[in-house]
N, CA, C and O atoms as a Tinker XYZ file with bonds, in Angstrom:
   540  protein
     1  N     64.782000  159.292000  103.683000    73     2
     2  CA    66.149000  159.225000  103.251000    64     1     3
     3  C     66.224000  159.089000  101.738000    63     2     4     5
     4  O     67.264000  159.344000  101.130000    81     3
     5  N     65.147000  158.698000  101.159000    73     3     6
     6  CA    65.174000  158.525000   99.704000    64     5     7
     7  C     65.264000  159.865000   98.984000    63     6     8     9
     8  O     65.722000  159.896000   97.842000    81     7
     9  N     64.848000  160.982000   99.598000    73     7    10
    10  CA    64.927000  162.276000   98.938000    64     9    11
    11  C     66.386000  162.710000   98.744000    63    10    12    13
    12  O     66.720000  163.325000   97.731000    81    11
    13  N     67.231000  162.399000   99.689000    73    11    14
    14  CA    68.653000  162.720000   99.544000    64    13    15
    15  C     69.270000  161.925000   98.413000    63    14    16    17
    16  O     70.075000  162.442000   97.638000    81    15
    17  N     68.886000  160.662000   98.328000    73    15    18
    18  CA    69.404000  159.806000   97.265000    64    17    19
    19  C     68.883000  160.275000   95.908000    63    18    20    21
    20  O     69.617000  160.282000   94.920000    81    19
    21  N     67.586000  160.673000   95.872000    73    19    22
    22  CA    67.003000  161.176000   94.619000    64    21    23
    23  C     67.692000  162.465000   94.178000    63    22    24    25
    24  O     67.938000  162.661000   92.988000    81    23
    25  N     68.003000  163.348000   95.134000    73    23    26
    26  CA    68.686000  164.601000   94.804000    64    25    27
    27  C     70.086000  164.328000   94.249000    63    26    28    29
    28  O     70.526000  164.981000   93.303000    81    27
    29  N     70.772000  163.367000   94.843000    73    27    30
    30  CA    72.103000  163.020000   94.381000    64    29    31
    31  C     72.044000  162.452000   92.956000    63    30    32    33
    32  O     72.866000  162.806000   92.111000    81    31
    33  N     71.087000  161.587000   92.698000    73    31    34
    34  CA    70.940000  161.018000   91.346000    64    33    35
    35  C     70.574000  162.098000   90.326000    63    34    36    37
    36  O     71.063000  162.083000   89.196000    81    35
    37  N     69.720000  163.024000   90.726000    73    35    38
    38  CA    69.339000  164.115000   89.827000    64    37    39
    39  C     70.556000  165.003000   89.536000    63    38    40    41
    40  O     70.766000  165.439000   88.404000    81    39
    41  N     71.344000  165.256000   90.571000    73    39    42
    42  CA    72.555000  166.066000   90.381000    64    41    43
    43  C     73.540000  165.348000   89.456000    63    42    44    45
    44  O     74.129000  165.975000   88.576000    81    43
    45  N     73.722000  164.045000   89.648000    73    43    46
    46  CA    74.636000  163.265000   88.797000    64    45    47
    47  C     74.172000  163.304000   87.342000    63    46    48    49
    48  O     74.968000  163.487000   86.421000    81    47
    49  N     72.868000  163.126000   87.163000    73    47    50
    50  CA    72.335000  163.146000   85.794000    64    49    51
    51  C     72.527000  164.522000   85.156000    63    50    52    53
    52  O     72.932000  164.623000   83.998000    81    51
    53  N     72.235000  165.584000   85.917000    73    51    54
    54  CA    72.398000  166.934000   85.394000    64    53    55
    55  C     73.871000  167.206000   85.055000    63    54    56    57
    56  O     74.182000  167.795000   84.020000    81    55
    57  N     74.756000  166.772000   85.937000    73    55    58
    58  CA    76.192000  166.966000   85.695000    64    57    59
    59  C     76.644000  166.175000   84.461000    63    58    60    61
    60  O     77.460000  166.658000   83.676000    81    59
    61  N     76.120000  164.985000   84.298000    73    59    62
    62  CA    76.475000  164.160000   83.137000    64    61    63
    63  C     76.000000  164.816000   81.850000    63    62    64    65
    64  O     76.731000  164.835000   80.860000    81    63
    65  N     74.795000  165.349000   81.851000    73    63    66
    66  CA    74.250000  166.012000   80.664000    64    65    67
    67  C     75.062000  167.271000   80.340000    63    66    68    69
    68  O     75.378000  167.528000   79.178000    81    67
    69  N     75.397000  168.052000   81.371000    73    67    70
    70  CA    76.194000  169.264000   81.147000    64    69    71
    71  C     77.556000  168.918000   80.547000    63    70    72    73
    72  O     78.009000  169.560000   79.600000    81    71
    73  N     78.195000  167.907000   81.103000    73    71    74
    74  CA    79.499000  167.490000   80.596000    64    73    75
    75  C     79.380000  166.937000   79.176000    63    74    76    77
    76  O     80.253000  167.172000   78.341000    81    75
    77  N     78.311000  166.209000   78.906000    73    75    78
    78  CA    78.086000  165.677000   77.560000    64    77    79
    79  C     77.944000  166.825000   76.555000    63    78    80    81
    80  O     78.500000  166.760000   75.459000    81    79
    81  N     77.202000  167.870000   76.924000    73    79    82
    82  CA    77.051000  169.025000   76.040000    64    81    83
    83  C     78.389000  169.737000   75.835000    63    82    84    85
    84  O     78.680000  170.187000   74.727000    81    83
    85  N     79.203000  169.846000   76.881000    73    83    86
    86  CA    80.531000  170.468000   76.741000    64    85    87
    87  C     81.392000  169.678000   75.751000    63    86    88    89
    88  O     82.060000  170.253000   74.891000    81    87
    89  N     81.361000  168.340000   75.891000    73    87    90
    90  CA    82.140000  167.507000   74.976000    64    89    91
    91  C     81.615000  167.631000   73.542000    63    90    92    93
    92  O     82.393000  167.731000   72.593000    81    91
    93  N     80.302000  167.625000   73.399000    73    91    94
    94  CA    79.708000  167.744000   72.058000    64    93    95
    95  C     80.068000  169.093000   71.432000    63    94    96    97
    96  O     80.332000  169.166000   70.232000    81    95
    97  N     80.082000  170.145000   72.226000    73    95    98
    98  CA    80.394000  171.487000   71.725000    64    97    99
    99  C     81.874000  171.668000   71.425000    63    98   100   101
   100  O     82.255000  172.659000   70.803000    81    99
   101  N     82.711000  170.737000   71.850000    73    99   102
   102  CA    84.154000  170.862000   71.609000    64   101   103
   103  C     84.520000  170.612000   70.147000    63   102   104   105
   104  O     85.571000  171.062000   69.691000    81   103
   105  N     83.665000  169.901000   69.405000    73   103   106
   106  CA    83.947000  169.620000   68.005000    64   105   107
   107  C     84.844000  168.411000   67.792000    63   106   108   109
   108  O     85.209000  168.109000   66.656000    81   107
   109  N     85.206000  167.712000   68.864000    73   107   110
   110  CA    86.093000  166.550000   68.737000    64   109   111
   111  C     85.340000  165.241000   68.558000    63   110   112   113
   112  O     85.960000  164.206000   68.317000    81   111
   113  N     84.024000  165.265000   68.669000    73   111   114
   114  CA    83.250000  164.025000   68.625000    64   113   115
   115  C     82.264000  164.048000   67.468000    63   114   116   117
   116  O     81.679000  165.079000   67.137000    81   115
   117  N     82.100000  162.871000   66.864000    73   115   118
   118  CA    81.265000  162.720000   65.679000    64   117   119
   119  C     79.774000  162.755000   66.012000    63   118   120   121
   120  O     78.994000  163.397000   65.310000    81   119
   121  N     79.378000  162.060000   67.090000    73   119   122
   122  CA    77.955000  161.952000   67.429000    64   121   123
   123  C     77.783000  161.618000   68.912000    63   122   124   125
   124  O     78.753000  161.572000   69.668000    81   123
   125  N     76.538000  161.387000   69.309000    73   123   126
   126  CA    76.235000  161.125000   70.717000    64   125   127
   127  C     76.931000  159.879000   71.238000    63   126   128   129
   128  O     77.293000  159.827000   72.413000    81   127
   129  N     77.129000  158.868000   70.388000    73   127   130
   130  CA    77.773000  157.627000   70.842000    64   129   131
   131  C     79.235000  157.894000   71.229000    63   130   132   133
   132  O     79.731000  157.332000   72.205000    81   131
   133  N     79.922000  158.752000   70.460000    73   131   134
   134  CA    81.301000  159.110000   70.802000    64   133   135
   135  C     81.363000  159.859000   72.124000    63   134   136   137
   136  O     82.261000  159.630000   72.934000    81   135
   137  N     80.406000  160.754000   72.339000    73   135   138
   138  CA    80.357000  161.510000   73.591000    64   137   139
   139  C     80.083000  160.564000   74.757000    63   138   140   141
   140  O     80.727000  160.659000   75.801000    81   139
   141  N     79.130000  159.656000   74.579000    73   139   142
   142  CA    78.801000  158.704000   75.642000    64   141   143
   143  C     80.004000  157.814000   75.956000    63   142   144   145
   144  O     80.264000  157.524000   77.124000    81   143
   145  N     80.721000  157.389000   74.957000    73   143   146
   146  CA    81.907000  156.560000   75.160000    64   145   147
   147  C     82.958000  157.331000   75.959000    63   146   148   149
   148  O     83.553000  156.797000   76.895000    81   147
   149  N     83.180000  158.595000   75.579000    73   147   150
   150  CA    84.167000  159.414000   76.283000    64   149   151
   151  C     83.776000  159.605000   77.741000    63   150   152   153
   152  O     84.624000  159.551000   78.632000    81   151
   153  N     82.503000  159.826000   77.977000    73   151   154
   154  CA    82.054000  160.003000   79.362000    64   153   155
   155  C     82.220000  158.721000   80.174000    63   154   156   157
   156  O     82.692000  158.750000   81.311000    81   155
   157  N     81.835000  157.618000   79.587000    73   155   158
   158  CA    81.832000  156.356000   80.319000    64   157   159
   159  C     83.238000  155.803000   80.527000    63   158   160   161
   160  O     83.572000  155.377000   81.633000    81   159
   161  N     84.056000  155.802000   79.496000    73   159   162
   162  CA    85.337000  155.114000   79.602000    64   161   163
   163  C     86.519000  156.053000   79.851000    63   162   164   165
   164  O     87.517000  155.636000   80.439000    81   163
   165  N     86.428000  157.298000   79.422000    73   163   166
   166  CA    87.520000  158.223000   79.673000    64   165   167
   167  C     87.312000  159.009000   80.960000    63   166   168   169
   168  O     88.274000  159.371000   81.638000    81   167
   169  N     86.050000  159.270000   81.293000    73   167   170
   170  CA    85.734000  160.046000   82.496000    64   169   171
   171  C     85.228000  159.175000   83.637000    63   170   172   173
   172  O     85.086000  159.651000   84.763000    81   171
   173  N     84.956000  157.913000   83.359000    73   171   174
   174  CA    84.514000  156.987000   84.401000    64   173   175
   175  C     83.121000  157.253000   84.938000    63   174   176   177
   176  O     82.839000  156.954000   86.099000    81   175
   177  N     82.262000  157.800000   84.128000    73   175   178
   178  CA    80.905000  158.119000   84.581000    64   177   179
   179  C     79.970000  156.966000   84.207000    63   178   180   181
   180  O     79.722000  156.714000   83.028000    81   179
   181  N     79.464000  156.282000   85.209000    73   179   182
   182  CA    78.618000  155.112000   84.990000    64   181   183
   183  C     77.197000  155.486000   84.564000    63   182   184   185
   184  O     76.489000  154.649000   84.005000    81   183
   185  N     76.776000  156.697000   84.812000    73   183   186
   186  CA    75.395000  157.107000   84.493000    64   185   187
   187  C     75.223000  157.497000   83.027000    63   186   188   189
   188  O     74.169000  158.006000   82.647000    81   187
   189  N     76.216000  157.272000   82.218000    73   187   190
   190  CA    76.172000  157.673000   80.820000    64   189   191
   191  C     75.131000  156.902000   80.023000    63   190   192   193
   192  O     74.585000  157.441000   79.060000    81   191
   193  N     74.844000  155.693000   80.380000    73   191   194
   194  CA    73.877000  154.880000   79.632000    64   193   195
   195  C     72.523000  155.578000   79.538000    63   194   196   197
   196  O     71.797000  155.391000   78.561000    81   195
   197  N     72.177000  156.378000   80.543000    73   195   198
   198  CA    70.903000  157.107000   80.527000    64   197   199
   199  C     70.863000  158.098000   79.361000    63   198   200   201
   200  O     69.796000  158.375000   78.813000    81   199
   201  N     72.024000  158.629000   78.989000    73   199   202
   202  CA    72.057000  159.556000   77.850000    64   201   203
   203  C     71.713000  158.840000   76.553000    63   202   204   205
   204  O     70.971000  159.359000   75.719000    81   203
   205  N     72.258000  157.648000   76.396000    73   203   206
   206  CA    72.038000  156.889000   75.170000    64   205   207
   207  C     70.576000  156.476000   75.054000    63   206   208   209
   208  O     70.031000  156.406000   73.953000    81   207
   209  N     69.949000  156.207000   76.183000    73   207   210
   210  CA    68.562000  155.745000   76.179000    64   209   211
   211  C     67.550000  156.873000   75.974000    63   210   212   213
   212  O     66.410000  156.600000   75.598000    81   211
   213  N     67.925000  158.112000   76.205000    73   211   214
   214  CA    66.992000  159.234000   76.084000    64   213   215
   215  C     67.061000  159.810000   74.669000    63   214   216   217
   216  O     68.070000  160.415000   74.307000    81   215
   217  N     65.995000  159.633000   73.850000    73   215   218
   218  CA    66.039000  160.072000   72.457000    64   217   219
   219  C     66.241000  161.590000   72.298000    63   218   220   221
   220  O     66.893000  162.035000   71.354000    81   219
   221  N     65.687000  162.367000   73.213000    73   219   222
   222  CA    65.838000  163.830000   73.108000    64   221   223
   223  C     67.288000  164.239000   73.354000    63   222   224   225
   224  O     67.819000  165.094000   72.646000    81   223
   225  N     67.932000  163.633000   74.355000    73   223   226
   226  CA    69.338000  163.927000   74.641000    64   225   227
   227  C     70.203000  163.475000   73.459000    63   226   228   229
   228  O     71.130000  164.183000   73.066000    81   227
   229  N     69.908000  162.311000   72.898000    73   227   230
   230  CA    70.664000  161.817000   71.739000    64   229   231
   231  C     70.560000  162.786000   70.565000    63   230   232   233
   232  O     71.553000  163.077000   69.899000    81   231
   233  N     69.350000  163.283000   70.318000    73   231   234
   234  CA    69.140000  164.231000   69.217000    64   233   235
   235  C     69.922000  165.517000   69.460000    63   234   236   237
   236  O     70.576000  166.026000   68.549000    81   235
   237  N     69.859000  166.046000   70.683000    73   235   238
   238  CA    70.575000  167.280000   71.002000    64   237   239
   239  C     72.094000  167.113000   70.877000    63   238   240   241
   240  O     72.787000  167.989000   70.359000    81   239
   241  N     72.594000  165.975000   71.360000    73   239   242
   242  CA    74.033000  165.729000   71.283000    64   241   243
   243  C     74.490000  165.608000   69.824000    63   242   244   245
   244  O     75.531000  166.142000   69.442000    81   243
   245  N     73.697000  164.899000   69.022000    73   243   246
   246  CA    74.040000  164.741000   67.607000    64   245   247
   247  C     74.070000  166.105000   66.920000    63   246   248   249
   248  O     74.985000  166.403000   66.153000    81   247
   249  N     73.070000  166.923000   67.201000    73   247   250
   250  CA    72.980000  168.259000   66.622000    64   249   251
   251  C     74.160000  169.137000   67.051000    63   250   252   253
   252  O     74.763000  169.828000   66.230000    81   251
   253  N     74.477000  169.100000   68.343000    73   251   254
   254  CA    75.564000  169.925000   68.861000    64   253   255
   255  C     76.924000  169.465000   68.342000    63   254   256   257
   256  O     77.797000  170.289000   68.071000    81   255
   257  N     77.105000  168.160000   68.206000    73   255   258
   258  CA    78.359000  167.643000   67.633000    64   257   259
   259  C     78.540000  168.156000   66.209000    63   258   260   261
   260  O     79.621000  168.614000   65.839000    81   259
   261  N     77.471000  168.078000   65.411000    73   259   262
   262  CA    77.540000  168.546000   64.024000    64   261   263
   263  C     77.813000  170.037000   63.935000    63   262   264   265
   264  O     78.635000  170.474000   63.129000    81   263
   265  N     77.127000  170.822000   64.762000    73   263   266
   266  CA    77.340000  172.275000   64.756000    64   265   267
   267  C     78.776000  172.624000   65.149000    63   266   268   269
   268  O     79.399000  173.498000   64.546000    81   267
   269  N     79.288000  171.936000   66.160000    73   267   270
   270  CA    80.651000  172.226000   66.629000    64   269   271
   271  C     81.683000  171.847000   65.569000    63   270   272   273
   272  O     82.667000  172.564000   65.387000    81   271
   273  N     81.476000  170.745000   64.876000    73   271   274
   274  CA    82.421000  170.350000   63.831000    64   273   275
   275  C     82.409000  171.349000   62.683000    63   274   276   277
   276  O     83.455000  171.641000   62.101000    81   275
   277  N     81.234000  171.874000   62.354000    73   275   278
   278  CA    81.145000  172.883000   61.291000    64   277   279
   279  C     81.895000  174.150000   61.692000    63   278   280   281
   280  O     82.584000  174.754000   60.870000    81   279
   281  N     81.761000  174.553000   62.959000    73   279   282
   282  CA    82.450000  175.760000   63.420000    64   281   283
   283  C     83.954000  175.567000   63.445000    63   282   284   285
   284  O     84.703000  176.498000   63.149000    81   283
   285  N     84.408000  174.367000   63.794000    73   283   286
   286  CA    85.846000  174.149000   63.920000    64   285   287
   287  C     86.507000  173.703000   62.619000    63   286   288   289
   288  O     87.729000  173.566000   62.559000    81   287
   289  N     85.714000  173.477000   61.588000    73   287   290
   290  CA    86.282000  173.064000   60.297000    64   289   291
   291  C     87.066000  174.226000   59.703000    63   290   292   293
   292  O     86.673000  175.383000   59.853000    81   291
   293  N     88.171000  173.924000   59.031000    73   291   294
   294  CA    88.932000  175.008000   58.402000    64   293   295
   295  C     88.105000  175.653000   57.305000    63   294   296   297
   296  O     87.286000  174.990000   56.669000    81   295
   297  N     88.314000  176.945000   57.079000    73   295   298
   298  CA    87.542000  177.612000   56.025000    64   297   299
   299  C     87.884000  177.012000   54.663000    63   298   300   301
   300  O     88.989000  176.506000   54.466000    81   299
   301  N     86.952000  177.067000   53.737000    73   299   302
   302  CA    87.226000  176.499000   52.411000    64   301   303
   303  C     88.380000  177.241000   51.758000    63   302   304   305
   304  O     88.599000  178.430000   51.988000    81   303
   305  N     89.101000  176.504000   50.941000    73   303   306
   306  CA    90.226000  177.101000   50.221000    64   305   307
   307  C     89.694000  178.157000   49.259000    63   306   308   309
   308  O     88.672000  177.940000   48.607000    81   307
   309  N     90.377000  179.298000   49.163000    73   307   310
   310  CA    89.908000  180.315000   48.214000    64   309   311
   311  C     90.056000  179.805000   46.785000    63   310   312   313
   312  O     90.955000  179.030000   46.460000    81   311
   313  N     89.143000  180.268000   45.957000    73   311   314
   314  CA    89.167000  179.847000   44.564000    64   313   315
   315  C     90.404000  180.431000   43.893000    63   314   316   317
   316  O     90.684000  181.625000   44.007000    81   315
   317  N     91.121000  179.593000   43.209000    73   315   318
   318  CA    92.336000  180.035000   42.532000    64   317   319
   319  C     91.966000  180.538000   41.148000    63   318   320   321
   320  O     91.385000  179.815000   40.340000    81   319
   321  N     92.306000  181.766000   40.897000    73   319   322
   322  CA    92.051000  182.361000   39.589000    64   321   323
   323  C     93.372000  182.360000   38.844000    63   322   324   325
   324  O     94.380000  182.878000   39.325000    81   323
   325  N     93.344000  181.771000   37.665000    73   323   326
   326  CA    94.573000  181.713000   36.892000    64   325   327
   327  C     94.929000  183.106000   36.391000    63   326   328   329
   328  O     94.079000  183.854000   35.907000    81   327
   329  N     96.193000  183.424000   36.520000    73   327   330
   330  CA    96.664000  184.735000   36.108000    64   329   331
   331  C     96.621000  184.850000   34.586000    63   330   332   333
   332  O     96.941000  183.914000   33.854000    81   331
   333  N     96.220000  186.013000   34.156000    73   331   334
   334  CA    96.212000  186.278000   32.726000    64   333   335
   335  C     97.646000  186.547000   32.295000    63   334   336   337
   336  O     98.389000  187.209000   33.019000    81   335
   337  N     98.048000  186.050000   31.138000    73   335   338
   338  CA    99.414000  186.326000   30.689000    64   337   339
   339  C     99.599000  187.818000   30.470000    63   338   340   341
   340  O     98.734000  188.483000   29.901000    81   339
   341  N    100.729000  188.341000   30.925000    73   339   342
   342  CA   100.981000  189.764000   30.760000    64   341   343
   343  C    101.373000  190.035000   29.311000    63   342   344   345
   344  O    102.014000  189.206000   28.666000    81   343
   345  N    100.985000  191.193000   28.814000    73   343   346
   346  CA   101.333000  191.500000   27.428000    64   345   347
   347  C    102.848000  191.593000   27.296000    63   346   348   349
   348  O    103.535000  192.111000   28.177000    81   347
   349  N    103.337000  191.094000   26.211000    73   347   350
   350  CA   104.785000  191.106000   25.988000    64   349   351
   351  C    105.227000  192.522000   25.667000    63   350   352   353
   352  O    104.582000  193.230000   24.893000    81   351
   353  N    106.323000  192.918000   26.265000    73   351   354
   354  CA   106.883000  194.223000   25.981000    64   353   355
   355  C    107.663000  194.099000   24.682000    63   354   356   357
   356  O    108.414000  193.146000   24.472000    81   355
   357  N    107.470000  195.066000   23.836000    73   355   358
   358  CA   108.141000  195.021000   22.536000    64   357   359
   359  C    109.649000  195.004000   22.751000    63   358   360   361
   360  O    110.194000  195.736000   23.578000    81   359
   361  N    110.283000  194.170000   22.001000    73   359   362
   362  CA   111.731000  194.091000   22.085000    64   361   363
   363  C    112.318000  195.421000   21.627000    63   362   364   365
   364  O    111.933000  195.941000   20.580000    81   363
   365  N    113.241000  195.968000   22.400000    73   363   366
   366  CA   113.855000  197.234000   22.020000    64   365   367
   367  C    115.154000  196.969000   21.296000    63   366   368   369
   368  O    115.831000  195.966000   21.520000    81   367
   369  N    115.473000  197.882000   20.440000    73   367   370
   370  CA   116.733000  197.796000   19.708000    64   369   371
   371  C    117.817000  198.307000   20.642000    63   370   372   373
   372  O    117.785000  199.466000   21.055000    81   371
   373  N    118.769000  197.461000   20.974000    73   371   374
   374  CA   119.788000  197.838000   21.940000    64   373   375
   375  C    120.696000  198.937000   21.415000    63   374   376   377
   376  O    121.402000  199.573000   22.197000    81   375
   377  N    120.694000  199.174000   20.114000    73   375   378
   378  CA   121.498000  200.259000   19.553000    64   377   379
   379  C    120.942000  201.615000   19.986000    63   378   380   381
   380  O    121.682000  202.599000   20.006000    81   379
   381  N    119.641000  201.689000   20.337000    73   379   382
   382  CA   119.027000  202.944000   20.749000    64   381   383
   383  C    119.301000  203.275000   22.205000    63   382   384   385
   384  O    119.211000  204.437000   22.601000    81   383
   385  N    119.632000  202.283000   22.999000    73   383   386
   386  CA   119.897000  202.524000   24.408000    64   385   387
   387  C    121.242000  203.208000   24.577000    63   386   388   389
   388  O    122.157000  202.962000   23.791000    81   387
   389  N    121.384000  204.066000   25.591000    73   387   390
   390  CA   122.673000  204.724000   25.790000    64   389   391
   391  C    123.750000  203.704000   26.127000    63   390   392   393
   392  O    123.510000  202.732000   26.843000    81   391
   393  N    124.919000  203.945000   25.606000    73   391   394
   394  CA   126.065000  203.082000   25.845000    64   393   395
   395  C    126.986000  203.751000   26.869000    63   394   396   397
   396  O    126.825000  204.934000   27.168000    81   395
   397  N    127.944000  203.001000   27.402000    73   395   398
   398  CA   128.863000  203.530000   28.402000    64   397   399
   399  C    129.657000  204.713000   27.853000    63   398   400   401
   400  O    129.953000  205.650000   28.595000    81   399
   401  N    129.998000  204.685000   26.598000    73   399   402
   402  CA   130.758000  205.789000   25.996000    64   401   403
   403  C    129.959000  207.084000   26.013000    63   402   404   405
   404  O    130.545000  208.163000   26.110000    81   403
   405  N    128.645000  207.003000   25.921000    73   403   406
   406  CA   127.810000  208.206000   25.975000    64   405   407
   407  C    127.931000  208.900000   27.327000    63   406   408   409
   408  O    127.875000  210.128000   27.397000    81   407
   409  N    128.092000  208.141000   28.386000    73   407   410
   410  CA   128.180000  208.727000   29.714000    64   409   411
   411  C    129.545000  209.365000   29.959000    63   410   412   413
   412  O    129.662000  210.272000   30.783000    81   411
   413  N    130.563000  208.909000   29.264000    73   411   414
   414  CA   131.891000  209.496000   29.433000    64   413   415
   415  C    131.919000  210.921000   28.900000    63   414   416   417
   416  O    132.655000  211.754000   29.429000    81   415
   417  N    131.146000  211.223000   27.876000    73   415   418
   418  CA   131.116000  212.563000   27.296000    64   417   419
   419  C    130.235000  213.511000   28.099000    63   418   420   421
   420  O    130.328000  214.727000   27.930000    81   419
   421  N    129.384000  212.978000   28.969000    73   419   422
   422  CA   128.472000  213.796000   29.753000    64   421   423
   423  C    129.239000  214.441000   30.898000    63   422   424   425
   424  O    129.952000  213.749000   31.625000    81   423
   425  N    129.105000  215.769000   31.075000    73   423   426
   426  CA   129.821000  216.421000   32.162000    64   425   427
   427  C    129.263000  215.983000   33.516000    63   426   428   429
   428  O    128.092000  215.620000   33.624000    81   427
   429  N    130.090000  216.019000   34.521000    73   427   430
   430  CA   129.653000  215.627000   35.859000    64   429   431
   431  C    128.661000  216.654000   36.397000    63   430   432   433
   432  O    128.516000  217.741000   35.837000    81   431
   433  N    127.995000  216.309000   37.466000    73   431   434
   434  CA   127.021000  217.192000   38.091000    64   433   435
   435  C    127.695000  218.487000   38.536000    63   434   436   437
   436  O    127.143000  219.570000   38.343000    81   435
   437  N    128.873000  218.384000   39.125000    73   435   438
   438  CA   129.581000  219.560000   39.601000    64   437   439
   439  C    129.982000  220.458000   38.426000    63   438   440   441
   440  O    129.876000  221.682000   38.504000    81   439
   441  N    130.439000  219.841000   37.353000    73   439   442
   442  CA   130.838000  220.619000   36.176000    64   441   443
   443  C    129.626000  221.334000   35.584000    63   442   444   445
   444  O    129.743000  222.486000   35.165000    81   443
   445  N    128.475000  220.683000   35.540000    73   443   446
   446  CA   127.261000  221.322000   35.014000    64   445   447
   447  C    126.819000  222.468000   35.914000    63   446   448   449
   448  O    126.398000  223.515000   35.422000    81   447
   449  N    126.912000  222.279000   37.234000    73   447   450
   450  CA   126.511000  223.331000   38.170000    64   449   451
   451  C    127.425000  224.545000   38.030000    63   450   452   453
   452  O    126.944000  225.678000   38.039000    81   451
   453  N    128.705000  224.334000   37.905000    73   451   454
   454  CA   129.639000  225.450000   37.772000    64   453   455
   455  C    129.422000  226.196000   36.459000    63   454   456   457
   456  O    129.567000  227.417000   36.406000    81   455
   457  N    129.073000  225.462000   35.400000    73   455   458
   458  CA   128.831000  226.149000   34.127000    64   457   459
   459  C    127.615000  227.046000   34.233000    63   458   460   461
   460  O    127.590000  228.108000   33.611000    81   459
   461  N    126.621000  226.667000   34.986000    73   459   462
   462  CA   125.433000  227.509000   35.187000    64   461   463
   463  C    125.831000  228.765000   35.949000    63   462   464   465
   464  O    125.396000  229.866000   35.612000    81   463
   465  N    126.654000  228.600000   36.972000    73   463   466
   466  CA   127.094000  229.758000   37.759000    64   465   467
   467  C    127.916000  230.698000   36.889000    63   466   468   469
   468  O    127.713000  231.910000   36.956000    81   467
   469  N    128.831000  230.191000   36.080000    73   467   470
   470  CA   129.670000  231.035000   35.232000    64   469   471
   471  C    128.837000  231.771000   34.185000    63   470   472   473
   472  O    129.102000  232.932000   33.874000    81   471
   473  N    127.810000  231.074000   33.636000    73   471   474
   474  CA   126.955000  231.729000   32.639000    64   473   475
   475  C    126.157000  232.870000   33.258000    63   474   476   477
   476  O    125.837000  233.848000   32.582000    81   475
   477  N    125.840000  232.743000   34.535000    73   475   478
   478  CA   125.055000  233.766000   35.218000    64   477   479
   479  C    125.909000  234.995000   35.528000    63   478   480   481
   480  O    125.373000  236.008000   35.978000    81   479
   481  N    127.219000  234.933000   35.302000    73   479   482
   482  CA   128.073000  236.080000   35.527000    64   481   483
   483  C    128.604000  236.164000   36.944000    63   482   484   485
   484  O    129.129000  237.203000   37.343000    81   483
   485  N    128.483000  235.125000   37.688000    73   483   486
   486  CA   129.009000  235.132000   39.042000    64   485   487
   487  C    130.484000  234.803000   38.959000    63   486   488   489
   488  O    130.887000  233.803000   38.364000    81   487
   489  N    131.271000  235.659000   39.564000    73   487   490
   490  CA   132.715000  235.483000   39.510000    64   489   491
   491  C    133.119000  234.466000   40.569000    63   490   492   493
   492  O    132.696000  234.593000   41.717000    81   491
   493  N    133.939000  233.443000   40.220000    73   491   494
   494  CA   134.373000  232.483000   41.228000    64   493   495
   495  C    135.202000  233.176000   42.305000    63   494   496   497
   496  O    135.907000  234.150000   42.040000    81   495
   497  N    135.103000  232.670000   43.483000    73   495   498
   498  CA   135.805000  233.239000   44.627000    64   497   499
   499  C    137.190000  232.631000   44.692000    63   498   500   501
   500  O    137.335000  231.410000   44.639000    81   499
   501  N    138.234000  233.488000   44.808000    73   499   502
   502  CA   139.595000  233.004000   44.983000    64   501   503
   503  C    139.947000  233.014000   46.445000    63   502   504   505
   504  O    139.426000  233.839000   47.196000    81   503
   505  N    140.800000  232.138000   46.866000    73   503   506
   506  CA   141.202000  232.063000   48.254000    64   505   507
   507  C    141.881000  233.358000   48.690000    63   506   508   509
   508  O    141.733000  233.755000   49.846000    81   507
   509  N    142.621000  234.030000   47.806000    73   507   510
   510  CA   143.302000  235.283000   48.156000    64   509   511
   511  C    142.315000  236.382000   48.456000    63   510   512   513
   512  O    142.588000  237.248000   49.287000    81   511
   513  N    141.167000  236.367000   47.794000    73   511   514
   514  CA   140.166000  237.405000   48.037000    64   513   515
   515  C    139.596000  237.324000   49.446000    63   514   516   517
   516  O    139.226000  238.346000   50.023000    81   515
   517  N    139.522000  236.114000   50.008000    73   515   518
   518  CA   138.979000  235.966000   51.354000    64   517   519
   519  C    139.949000  236.524000   52.385000    63   518   520   521
   520  O    139.500000  236.996000   53.430000    81   519
   521  N    141.257000  236.493000   52.143000    73   519   522
   522  CA   142.241000  236.977000   53.106000    64   521   523
   523  C    142.327000  238.502000   53.118000    63   522   524   525
   524  O    142.834000  239.074000   54.083000    81   523
   525  N    141.843000  239.177000   52.065000    73   523   526
   526  CA   141.979000  240.622000   52.000000    64   525   527
   527  C    140.796000  241.351000   52.600000    63   526   528   529
   528  O    140.631000  242.549000   52.371000    81   527
   529  N    139.978000  240.662000   53.356000    73   527   530
   530  CA   138.810000  241.302000   53.947000    64   529   531
   531  C    139.275000  242.362000   54.939000    63   530   532   533
   532  O    140.321000  242.222000   55.573000    81   531
   533  N    138.481000  243.425000   55.063000    73   531   534
   534  CA   138.841000  244.523000   55.978000    64   533   535
   535  C    138.815000  244.035000   57.407000    63   534   536   537
   536  O    137.934000  243.275000   57.809000    81   535
   537  N    139.786000  244.480000   58.159000    73   535   538
   538  CA   139.853000  244.062000   59.544000    64   537   539
   539  C    139.311000  245.130000   60.428000    63   538   540
   540  O    139.280000  244.965000   61.647000    81   539
């Protein structure tokens, strides 16, 4: 009957180690002692003391906790490069810029288009000419 009990204890220990590794890999625990505490008091696993006593398990848990924290740490802030001052644009003399009065003397787009047509010798169409078409 002791073989059944031994198998159960081996299964409990294996399950405890697997769960300890899962907790360590989560990145929420600092070291093996934090994992053991979580197993014992948060999960109610009484066999956790065996983890603390086994130096190889302690080393693995410590290593896995550190690796998981490194993976879950936020990436470093990008280096801030100070912007170079932009070259100043030469001040312009506002007298050289077009004024509103300049635009009043400019012919409209339609007036410019019609002047091109008239210069080309195209005779404007009168409404009376359209009515005299042959029937």
